[in-house]
Short mmCIF file of C-alpha atoms in Angstrom, two decimals:
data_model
loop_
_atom_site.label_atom_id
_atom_site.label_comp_id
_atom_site.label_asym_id
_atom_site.label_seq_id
_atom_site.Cartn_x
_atom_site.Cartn_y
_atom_site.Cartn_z
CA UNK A 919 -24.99 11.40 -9.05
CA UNK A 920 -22.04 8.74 -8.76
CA UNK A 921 -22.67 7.15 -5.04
CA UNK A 922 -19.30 6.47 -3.48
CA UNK A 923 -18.55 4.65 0.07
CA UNK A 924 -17.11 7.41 2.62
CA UNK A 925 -13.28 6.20 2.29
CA UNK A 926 -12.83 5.52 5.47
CA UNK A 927 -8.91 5.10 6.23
CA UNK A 928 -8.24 8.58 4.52
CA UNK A 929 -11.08 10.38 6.86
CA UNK A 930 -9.84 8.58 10.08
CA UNK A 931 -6.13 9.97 9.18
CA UNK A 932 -7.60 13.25 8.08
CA UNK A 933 -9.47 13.23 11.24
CA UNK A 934 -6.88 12.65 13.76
CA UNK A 935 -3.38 12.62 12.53
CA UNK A 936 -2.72 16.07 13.42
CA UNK A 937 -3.45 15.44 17.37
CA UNK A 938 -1.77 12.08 17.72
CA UNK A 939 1.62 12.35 19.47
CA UNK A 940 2.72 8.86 18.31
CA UNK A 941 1.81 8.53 14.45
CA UNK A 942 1.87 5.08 14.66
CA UNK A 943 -0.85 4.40 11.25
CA UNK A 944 1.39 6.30 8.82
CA UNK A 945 2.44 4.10 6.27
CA UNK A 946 5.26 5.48 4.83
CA UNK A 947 9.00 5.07 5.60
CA UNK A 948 10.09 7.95 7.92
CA UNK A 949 9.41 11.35 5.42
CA UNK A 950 12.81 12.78 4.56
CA UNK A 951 14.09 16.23 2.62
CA UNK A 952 15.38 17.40 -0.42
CA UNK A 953 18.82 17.98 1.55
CA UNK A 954 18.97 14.54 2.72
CA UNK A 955 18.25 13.00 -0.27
CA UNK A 956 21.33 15.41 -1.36
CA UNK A 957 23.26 13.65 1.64
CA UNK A 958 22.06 10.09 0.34
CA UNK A 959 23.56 10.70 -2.96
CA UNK A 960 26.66 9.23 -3.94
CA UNK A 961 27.04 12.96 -6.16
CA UNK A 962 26.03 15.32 -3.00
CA UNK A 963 26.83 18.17 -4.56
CA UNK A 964 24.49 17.98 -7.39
CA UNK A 965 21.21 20.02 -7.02
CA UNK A 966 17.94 18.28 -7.18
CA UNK A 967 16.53 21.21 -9.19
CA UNK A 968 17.18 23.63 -11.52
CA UNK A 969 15.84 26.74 -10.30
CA UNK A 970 16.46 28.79 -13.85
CA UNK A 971 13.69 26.59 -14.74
CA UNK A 972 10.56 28.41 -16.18
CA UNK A 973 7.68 26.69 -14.36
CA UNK A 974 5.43 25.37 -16.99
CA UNK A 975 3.06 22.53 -16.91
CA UNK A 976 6.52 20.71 -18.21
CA UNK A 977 6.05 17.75 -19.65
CA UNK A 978 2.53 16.31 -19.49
CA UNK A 979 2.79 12.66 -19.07
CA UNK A 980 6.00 13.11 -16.92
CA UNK A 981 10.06 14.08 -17.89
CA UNK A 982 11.23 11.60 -20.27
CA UNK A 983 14.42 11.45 -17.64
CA UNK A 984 11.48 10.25 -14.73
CA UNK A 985 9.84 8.02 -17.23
CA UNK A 986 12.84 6.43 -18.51
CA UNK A 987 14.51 5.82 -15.07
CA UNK A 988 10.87 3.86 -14.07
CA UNK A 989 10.78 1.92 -16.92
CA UNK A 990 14.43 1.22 -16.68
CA UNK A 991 13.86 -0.09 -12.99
CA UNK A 992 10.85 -2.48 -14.49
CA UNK A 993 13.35 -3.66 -17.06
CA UNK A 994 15.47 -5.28 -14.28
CA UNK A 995 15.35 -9.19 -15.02
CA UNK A 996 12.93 -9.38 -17.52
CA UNK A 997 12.98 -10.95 -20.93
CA UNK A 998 11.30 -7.72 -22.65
CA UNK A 999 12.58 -3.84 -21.72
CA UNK A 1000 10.12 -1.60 -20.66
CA UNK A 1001 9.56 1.55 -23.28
CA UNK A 1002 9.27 4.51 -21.54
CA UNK A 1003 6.27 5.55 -23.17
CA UNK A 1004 4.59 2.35 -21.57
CA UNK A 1005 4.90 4.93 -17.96
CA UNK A 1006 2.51 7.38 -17.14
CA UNK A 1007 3.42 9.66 -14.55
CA UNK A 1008 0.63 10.97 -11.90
CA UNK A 1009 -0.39 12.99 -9.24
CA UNK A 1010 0.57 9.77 -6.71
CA UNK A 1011 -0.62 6.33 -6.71
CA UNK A 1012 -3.95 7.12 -5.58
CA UNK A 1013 -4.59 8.91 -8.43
CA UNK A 1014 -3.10 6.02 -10.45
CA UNK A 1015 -5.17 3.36 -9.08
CA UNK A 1016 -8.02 6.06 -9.77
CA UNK A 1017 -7.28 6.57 -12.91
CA UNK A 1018 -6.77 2.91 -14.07
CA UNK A 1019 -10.24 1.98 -12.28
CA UNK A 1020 -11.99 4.88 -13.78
CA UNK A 1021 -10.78 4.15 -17.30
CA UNK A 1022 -11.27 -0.06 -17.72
CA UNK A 1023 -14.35 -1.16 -15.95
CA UNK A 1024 -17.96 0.23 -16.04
CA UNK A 1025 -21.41 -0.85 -15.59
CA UNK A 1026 -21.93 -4.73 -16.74
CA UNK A 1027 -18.52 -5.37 -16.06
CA UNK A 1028 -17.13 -7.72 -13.40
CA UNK A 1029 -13.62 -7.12 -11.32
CA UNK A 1030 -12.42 -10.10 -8.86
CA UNK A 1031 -10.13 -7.24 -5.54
CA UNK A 1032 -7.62 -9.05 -3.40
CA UNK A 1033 -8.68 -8.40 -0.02
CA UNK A 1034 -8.14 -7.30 2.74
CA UNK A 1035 -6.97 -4.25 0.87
CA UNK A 1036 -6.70 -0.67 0.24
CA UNK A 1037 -10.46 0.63 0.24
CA UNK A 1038 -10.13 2.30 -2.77
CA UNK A 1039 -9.16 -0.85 -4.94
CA UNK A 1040 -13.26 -1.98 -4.59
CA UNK A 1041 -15.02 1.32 -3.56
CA UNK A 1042 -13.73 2.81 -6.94
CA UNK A 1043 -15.86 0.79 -8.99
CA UNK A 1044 -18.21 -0.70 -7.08
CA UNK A 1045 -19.23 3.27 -7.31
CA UNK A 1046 -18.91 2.87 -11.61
CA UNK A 1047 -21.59 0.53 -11.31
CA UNK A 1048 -19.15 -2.54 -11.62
CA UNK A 1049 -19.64 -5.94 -9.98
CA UNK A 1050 -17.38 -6.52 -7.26
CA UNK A 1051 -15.86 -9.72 -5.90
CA UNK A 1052 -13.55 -9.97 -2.99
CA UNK A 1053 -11.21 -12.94 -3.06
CA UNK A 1054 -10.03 -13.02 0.40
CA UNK A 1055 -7.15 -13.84 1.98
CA UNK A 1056 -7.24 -16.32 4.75
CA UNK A 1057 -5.20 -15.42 7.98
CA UNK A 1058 -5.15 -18.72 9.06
CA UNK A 1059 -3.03 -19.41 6.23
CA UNK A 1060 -0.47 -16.49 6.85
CA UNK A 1061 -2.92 -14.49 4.78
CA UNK A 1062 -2.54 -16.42 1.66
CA UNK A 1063 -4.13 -16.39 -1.19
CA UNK A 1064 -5.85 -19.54 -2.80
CA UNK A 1065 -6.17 -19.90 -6.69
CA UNK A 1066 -8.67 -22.48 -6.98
CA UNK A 1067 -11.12 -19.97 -5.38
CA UNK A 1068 -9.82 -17.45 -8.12
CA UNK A 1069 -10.77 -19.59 -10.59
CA UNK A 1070 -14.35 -19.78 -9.20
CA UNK A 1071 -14.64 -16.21 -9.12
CA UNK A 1072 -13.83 -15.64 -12.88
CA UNK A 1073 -16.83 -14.76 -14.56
CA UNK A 1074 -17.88 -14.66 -18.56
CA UNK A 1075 -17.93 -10.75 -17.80
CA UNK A 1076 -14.73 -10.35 -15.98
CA UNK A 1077 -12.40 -7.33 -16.90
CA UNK A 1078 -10.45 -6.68 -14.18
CA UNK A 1079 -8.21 -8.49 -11.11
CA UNK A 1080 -7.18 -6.30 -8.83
CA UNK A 1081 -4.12 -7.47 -6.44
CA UNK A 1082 -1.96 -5.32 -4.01
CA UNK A 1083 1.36 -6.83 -3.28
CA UNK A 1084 3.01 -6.09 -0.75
CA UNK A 1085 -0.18 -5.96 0.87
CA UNK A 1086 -1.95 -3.23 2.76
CA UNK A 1087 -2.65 -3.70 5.88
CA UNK A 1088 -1.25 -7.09 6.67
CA UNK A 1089 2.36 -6.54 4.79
CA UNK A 1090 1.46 -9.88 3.91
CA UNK A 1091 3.51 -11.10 0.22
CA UNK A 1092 1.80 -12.89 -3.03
CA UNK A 1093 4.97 -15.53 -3.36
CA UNK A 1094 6.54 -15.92 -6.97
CA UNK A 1095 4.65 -19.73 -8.06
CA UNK A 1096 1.02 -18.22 -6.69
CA UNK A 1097 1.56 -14.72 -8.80
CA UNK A 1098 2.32 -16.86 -12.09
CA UNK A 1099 -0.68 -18.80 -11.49
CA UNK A 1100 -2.94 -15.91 -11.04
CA UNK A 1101 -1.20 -14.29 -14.31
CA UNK A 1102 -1.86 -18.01 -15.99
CA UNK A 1103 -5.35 -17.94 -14.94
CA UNK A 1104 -6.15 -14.14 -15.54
CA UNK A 1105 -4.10 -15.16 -19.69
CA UNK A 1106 -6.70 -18.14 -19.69
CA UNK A 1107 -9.66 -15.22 -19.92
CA UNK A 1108 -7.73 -12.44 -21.37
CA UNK A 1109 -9.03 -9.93 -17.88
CA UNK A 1110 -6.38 -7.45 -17.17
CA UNK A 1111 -4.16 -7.95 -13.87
CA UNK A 1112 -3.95 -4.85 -12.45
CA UNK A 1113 -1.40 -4.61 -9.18
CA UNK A 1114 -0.95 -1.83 -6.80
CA UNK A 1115 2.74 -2.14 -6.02
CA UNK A 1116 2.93 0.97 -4.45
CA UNK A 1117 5.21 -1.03 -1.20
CA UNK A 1118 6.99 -2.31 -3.70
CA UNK A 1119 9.94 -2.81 -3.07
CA UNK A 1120 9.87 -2.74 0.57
CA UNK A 1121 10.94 -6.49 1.20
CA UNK A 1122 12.50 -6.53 4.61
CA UNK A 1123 11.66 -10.30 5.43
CA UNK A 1124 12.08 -12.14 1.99
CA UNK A 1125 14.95 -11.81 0.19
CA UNK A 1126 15.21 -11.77 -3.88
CA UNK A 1127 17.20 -15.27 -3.67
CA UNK A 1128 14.58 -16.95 -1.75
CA UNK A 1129 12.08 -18.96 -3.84
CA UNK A 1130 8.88 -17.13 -3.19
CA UNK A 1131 10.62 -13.60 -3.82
CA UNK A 1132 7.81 -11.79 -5.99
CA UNK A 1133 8.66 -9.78 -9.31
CA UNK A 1134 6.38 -7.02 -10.47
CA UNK A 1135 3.64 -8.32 -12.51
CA UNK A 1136 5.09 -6.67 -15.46
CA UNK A 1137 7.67 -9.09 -15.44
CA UNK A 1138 5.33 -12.46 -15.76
CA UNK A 1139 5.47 -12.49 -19.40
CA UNK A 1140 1.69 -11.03 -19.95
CA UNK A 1141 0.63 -8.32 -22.01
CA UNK A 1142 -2.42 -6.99 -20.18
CA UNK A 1143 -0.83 -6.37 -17.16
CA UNK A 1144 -0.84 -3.25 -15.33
CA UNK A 1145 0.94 -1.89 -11.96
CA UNK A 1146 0.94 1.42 -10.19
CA UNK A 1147 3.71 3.00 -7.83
CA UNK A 1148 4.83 6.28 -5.57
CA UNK A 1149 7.05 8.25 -4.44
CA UNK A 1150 5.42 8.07 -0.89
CA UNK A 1151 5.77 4.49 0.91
CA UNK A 1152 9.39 3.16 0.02
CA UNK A 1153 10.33 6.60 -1.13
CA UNK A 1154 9.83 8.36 2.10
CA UNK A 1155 8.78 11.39 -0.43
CA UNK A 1156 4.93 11.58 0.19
CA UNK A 1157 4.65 15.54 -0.41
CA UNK A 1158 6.12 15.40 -3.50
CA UNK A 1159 2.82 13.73 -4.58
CA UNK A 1160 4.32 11.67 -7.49
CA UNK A 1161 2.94 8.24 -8.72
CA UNK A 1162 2.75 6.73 -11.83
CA UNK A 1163 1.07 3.70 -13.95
CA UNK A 1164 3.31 1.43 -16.18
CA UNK A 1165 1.95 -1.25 -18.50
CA UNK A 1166 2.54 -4.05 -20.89
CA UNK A 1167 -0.45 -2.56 -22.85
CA UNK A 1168 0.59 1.02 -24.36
CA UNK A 1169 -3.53 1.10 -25.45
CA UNK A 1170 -4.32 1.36 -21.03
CA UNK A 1171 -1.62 4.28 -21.07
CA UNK A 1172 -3.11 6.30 -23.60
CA UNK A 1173 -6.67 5.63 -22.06
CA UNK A 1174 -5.54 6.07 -19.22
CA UNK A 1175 -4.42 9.77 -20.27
CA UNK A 1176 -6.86 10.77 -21.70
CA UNK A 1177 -9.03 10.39 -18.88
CA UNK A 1178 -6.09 12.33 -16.78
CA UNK A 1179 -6.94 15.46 -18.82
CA UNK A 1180 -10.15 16.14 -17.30
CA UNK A 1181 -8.47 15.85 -13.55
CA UNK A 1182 -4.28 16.88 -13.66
CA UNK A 1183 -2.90 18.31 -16.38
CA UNK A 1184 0.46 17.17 -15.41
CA UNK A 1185 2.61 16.60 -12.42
CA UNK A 1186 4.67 19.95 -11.23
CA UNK A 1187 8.23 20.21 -12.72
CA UNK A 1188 9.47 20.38 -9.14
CA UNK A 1189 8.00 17.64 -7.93
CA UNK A 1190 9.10 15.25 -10.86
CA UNK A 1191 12.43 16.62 -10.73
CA UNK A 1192 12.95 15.31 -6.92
CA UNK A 1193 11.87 11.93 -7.95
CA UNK A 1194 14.08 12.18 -10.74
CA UNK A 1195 16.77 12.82 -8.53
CA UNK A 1196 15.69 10.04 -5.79
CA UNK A 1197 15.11 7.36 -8.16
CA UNK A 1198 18.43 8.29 -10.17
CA UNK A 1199 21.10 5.52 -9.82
CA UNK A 1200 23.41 7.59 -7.59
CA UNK A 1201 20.76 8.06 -4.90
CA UNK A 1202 18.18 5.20 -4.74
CA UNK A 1203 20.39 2.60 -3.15
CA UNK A 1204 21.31 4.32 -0.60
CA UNK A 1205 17.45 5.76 0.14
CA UNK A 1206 16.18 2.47 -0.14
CA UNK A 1207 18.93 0.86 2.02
CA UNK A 1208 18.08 3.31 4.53
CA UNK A 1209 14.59 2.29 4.62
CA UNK A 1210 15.02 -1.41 4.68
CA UNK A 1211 17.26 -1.07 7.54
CA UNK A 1212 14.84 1.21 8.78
CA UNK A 1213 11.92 -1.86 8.80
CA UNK A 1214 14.48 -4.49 9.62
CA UNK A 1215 15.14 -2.84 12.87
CA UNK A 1216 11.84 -1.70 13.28
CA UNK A 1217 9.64 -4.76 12.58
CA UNK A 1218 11.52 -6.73 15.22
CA UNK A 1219 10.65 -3.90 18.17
CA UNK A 1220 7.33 -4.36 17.07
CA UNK A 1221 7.56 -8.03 17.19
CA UNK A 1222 9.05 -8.01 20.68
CA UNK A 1223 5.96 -6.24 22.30
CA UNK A 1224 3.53 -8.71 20.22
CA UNK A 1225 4.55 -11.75 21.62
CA UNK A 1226 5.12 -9.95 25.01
CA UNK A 1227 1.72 -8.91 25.40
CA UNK A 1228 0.29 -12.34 23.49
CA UNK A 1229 -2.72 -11.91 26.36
CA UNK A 1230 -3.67 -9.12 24.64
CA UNK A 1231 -2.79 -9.12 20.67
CA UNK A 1232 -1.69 -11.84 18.23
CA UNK A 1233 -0.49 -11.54 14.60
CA UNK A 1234 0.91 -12.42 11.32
CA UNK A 1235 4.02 -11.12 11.40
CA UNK A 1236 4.47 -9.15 8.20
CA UNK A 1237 7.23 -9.88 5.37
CA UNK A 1238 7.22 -6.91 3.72
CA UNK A 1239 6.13 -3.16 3.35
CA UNK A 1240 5.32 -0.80 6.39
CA UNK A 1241 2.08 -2.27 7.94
CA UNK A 1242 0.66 -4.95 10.38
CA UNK A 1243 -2.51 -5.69 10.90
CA UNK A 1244 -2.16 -6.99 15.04
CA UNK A 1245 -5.64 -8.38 16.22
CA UNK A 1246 -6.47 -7.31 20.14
CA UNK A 1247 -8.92 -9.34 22.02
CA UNK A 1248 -10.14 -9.71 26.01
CA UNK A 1249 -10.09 -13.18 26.86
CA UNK A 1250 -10.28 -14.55 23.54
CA UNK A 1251 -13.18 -11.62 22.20
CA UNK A 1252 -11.96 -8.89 19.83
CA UNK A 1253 -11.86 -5.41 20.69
CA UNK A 1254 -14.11 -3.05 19.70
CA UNK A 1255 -10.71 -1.51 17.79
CA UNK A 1256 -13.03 1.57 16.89
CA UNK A 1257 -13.35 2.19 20.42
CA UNK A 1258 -10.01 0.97 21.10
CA UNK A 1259 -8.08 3.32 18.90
CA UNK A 1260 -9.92 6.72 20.16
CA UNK A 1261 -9.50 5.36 23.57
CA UNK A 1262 -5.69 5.14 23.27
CA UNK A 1263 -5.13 8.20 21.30
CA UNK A 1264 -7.48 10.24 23.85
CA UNK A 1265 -5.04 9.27 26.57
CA UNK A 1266 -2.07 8.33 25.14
CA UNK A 1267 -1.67 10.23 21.73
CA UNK A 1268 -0.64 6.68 20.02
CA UNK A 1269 -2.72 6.29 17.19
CA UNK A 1270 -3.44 3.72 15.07
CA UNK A 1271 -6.35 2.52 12.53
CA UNK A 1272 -9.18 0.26 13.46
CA UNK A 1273 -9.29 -2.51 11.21
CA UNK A 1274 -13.01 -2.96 11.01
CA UNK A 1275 -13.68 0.57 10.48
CA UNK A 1276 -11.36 1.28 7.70
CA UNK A 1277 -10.56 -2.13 6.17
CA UNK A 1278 -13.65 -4.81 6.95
CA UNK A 1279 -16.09 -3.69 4.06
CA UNK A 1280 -19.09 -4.51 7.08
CA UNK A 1281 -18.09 -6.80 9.95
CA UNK A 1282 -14.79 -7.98 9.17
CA UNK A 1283 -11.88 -7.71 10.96
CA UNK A 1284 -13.33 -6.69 14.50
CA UNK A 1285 -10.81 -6.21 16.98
CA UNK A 1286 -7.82 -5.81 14.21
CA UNK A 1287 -5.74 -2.27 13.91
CA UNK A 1288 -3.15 -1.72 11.30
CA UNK A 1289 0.12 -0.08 12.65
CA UNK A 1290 2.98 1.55 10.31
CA UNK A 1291 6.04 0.83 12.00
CA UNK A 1292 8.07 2.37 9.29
CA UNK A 1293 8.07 5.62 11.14
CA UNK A 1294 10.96 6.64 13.19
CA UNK A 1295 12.37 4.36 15.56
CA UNK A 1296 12.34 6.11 18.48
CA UNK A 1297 8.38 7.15 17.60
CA UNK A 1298 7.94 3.93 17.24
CA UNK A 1299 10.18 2.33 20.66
CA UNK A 1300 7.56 5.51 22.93
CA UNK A 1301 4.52 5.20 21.27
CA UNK A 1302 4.71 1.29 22.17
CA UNK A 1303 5.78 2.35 25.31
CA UNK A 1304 2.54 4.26 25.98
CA UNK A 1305 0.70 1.67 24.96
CA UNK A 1306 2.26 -0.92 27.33
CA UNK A 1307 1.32 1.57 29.90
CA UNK A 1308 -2.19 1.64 28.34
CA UNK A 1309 -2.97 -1.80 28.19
CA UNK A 1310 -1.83 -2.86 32.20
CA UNK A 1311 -3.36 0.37 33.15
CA UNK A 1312 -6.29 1.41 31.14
CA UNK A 1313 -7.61 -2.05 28.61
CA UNK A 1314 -9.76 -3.68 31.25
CA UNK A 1315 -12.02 -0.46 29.86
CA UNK A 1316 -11.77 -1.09 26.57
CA UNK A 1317 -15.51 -2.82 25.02
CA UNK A 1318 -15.40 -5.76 23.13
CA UNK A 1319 -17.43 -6.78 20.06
CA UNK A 1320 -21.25 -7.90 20.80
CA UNK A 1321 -22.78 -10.97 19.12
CA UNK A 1322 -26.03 -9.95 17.09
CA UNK A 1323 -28.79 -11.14 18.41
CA UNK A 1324 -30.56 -13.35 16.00
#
């Protein structure tokens, strides 16, 4: 029997999502509908869906009109066009990043995961019987990544680099010159670079003319490159439950779907048809304006009470997507954030995620929560507010991290 780590950040949201009063750990942009997406578009009087339509399985790997309009957006600035048969539409990213993990690596291989990260990214095949290594990203250094250290990882066996930019939780950035050097390196031993751009392209901080701006991988020039997406985090379209891989390499598509035929037979004509319509050019600049605008204004609330309450929290102010990963310590020890984050949604109903629960693979990352600030604003402006209340009021409470004896 395949032995898999508990994933941890699903089961705390699973867990207590439904009780908290102040989602403050959901991670996408505020969820909107089918009629305001209609509102959004520059054609509102076009219908999202055809409801003569006989629901079949549809089109297996996805509607050409979906896969075209995603390859179309990967096209954007690059030297080579994206086919459309190079897309492989999914039941959302998670099932992407599954199904690219599931299908490349297996025992005797070696993968090199970006971290901190998305469980999932190591978990997956650390439970395949794959060698994992964690090239970690230093928050001292505004969470940055160091390629000297990746080219100490490589191995004579490694298949696989895993990167996630944007980054969950820190909505840290891999800058333009470090992402070609990590594609240069990765070319040097012909291992796949597999990126989870699924906050892509939630850059609220950065914009494309600056420097450091960061294209997809797909764009560096690189064959064996690989990148998943959703409809869920910059989409604001989570319960449509639409994802999708795209690659350089058509031979990782059509491995990739054939392993998709023993899970999801293909994505449900309605759902593909509302990312068809939200991705289509008369609606996706306006959606994703709204949600940059959205982060802009939300990012620097959240930044207000951080360096308000500096006695209490400190961070790395994020540059992109919808998380940050804020640190809270008592007189210079962390937090027991487990503790922490029940304690404050027991009497508060603000909830966040504890960072060393859900993203320290052992004892990193004690005292650290993640927050998605992408939510509402005024969710966002009260559930800060209850937590001002809660840390003058309730904190002195809160336990802090004990040393191990040795």
């Amino acid at each position: 029997m395949v032995q898999i780590k508990d994933f941890a950040v699903e089961q705390w949201m699973d867990k207590y999502e439904a009780q908290a009063k102040y989602n403050v750990a959901e991670t996408c942009c505020a969820s909107v509908s089918v009629k305001d997406l209609q509102e959004l578009s520059e054609d509102a009087s076009s219908d999202p869906l055809d409801f003569s339509t006989k629901l079949t399985y549809g089109a297996i790997r996805g509607s050409e009109r979906l896969r075209t309009t995603l390859a179309n957006l990967y096209s954007v600035r690059t030297p080579t066009p994206l086919p459309s048969d190079n897309i492989l539409i999914t039941a959302g990213a998670i099932q992407a990043n599954f199904l690219v993990l599931y299908s490349l690596v297996g025992p005797g291989d070696h993968v090199v995961c970006h971290y901190p990260t998305y469980q999932q990214l190591y978990s997956v095949p650390a439970s395949l019987g794959v060698e994992v290594s964690l090239w970690k990203a230093k928050e001292s250094d505004g969470w940055k990544l160091d390629p000297s250290e990746l080219r100490a990882l490589i191995q004579p066996n490694t298949k696989l680099l895993i990167l996630n930019n944007p980054q969950n939780p820190t909505g840290a950035i891999i800058p333009q010159d470090t992402l070609e050097e990590i594609v240069e390196i990765a070319q040097s031993s012909s291992v796949y670079v597999f990126c989870d751009e699924v906050y892509r392209p939630m850059f609220h901080s950065i914009t494309p003319m600056e420097p450091g701006f960061p294209s997809s991988v797909l764009s560096l020039g690189y064959e064996r490159t690989i990148v998943t997406g959703s409809m869920s985090k910059a989409y604001s379209l989570a319960g449509i439950r639409v994802g999708w891989i795209a690659s350089r390499d058509q031979s990782v598509i059509e491995t990739c779907a054939s392993a998709r035929d023993y899970t999801t037979i293909s994505v449900s004509q309605l759902d593909d048809a509302v990312a068809s319509y939200a991705l289509a050019p008369t609606t996706i600049h306006a959606l994703l304006k709204r949600n940059l605008e959205l982060a802009k204004v939300n990012i620097t609330i959240l930044e207000k009470f951080v360096e308000s309450h500096r006695w209490a929290c400190d961070w790395v102010k994020p540059r992109a997507g919808t998380t940050a990963f804020v640190r809270f310590n008592k007189m210079g020890k962390p937090v027991n954030d487990t503790a922490f984050c029940e304690m404050l949604l027991e009497r508060t109903g603000v909830m966040f995620v504890p960072g060393r629960l859900c993203f320290g693979n052992g004892e990193d990352f004690a005292g650290y929560v993640r927050i998605g600030y992408a939510c509402e604003t005024h969710v966002l402006e009260q559930g800060l507010e209850a937590l001002r209340g809660f840390l003058e009021d309730e904190y002195e409470h809160v336990p802090v991290v004990k040393k191990r004896s040795v």
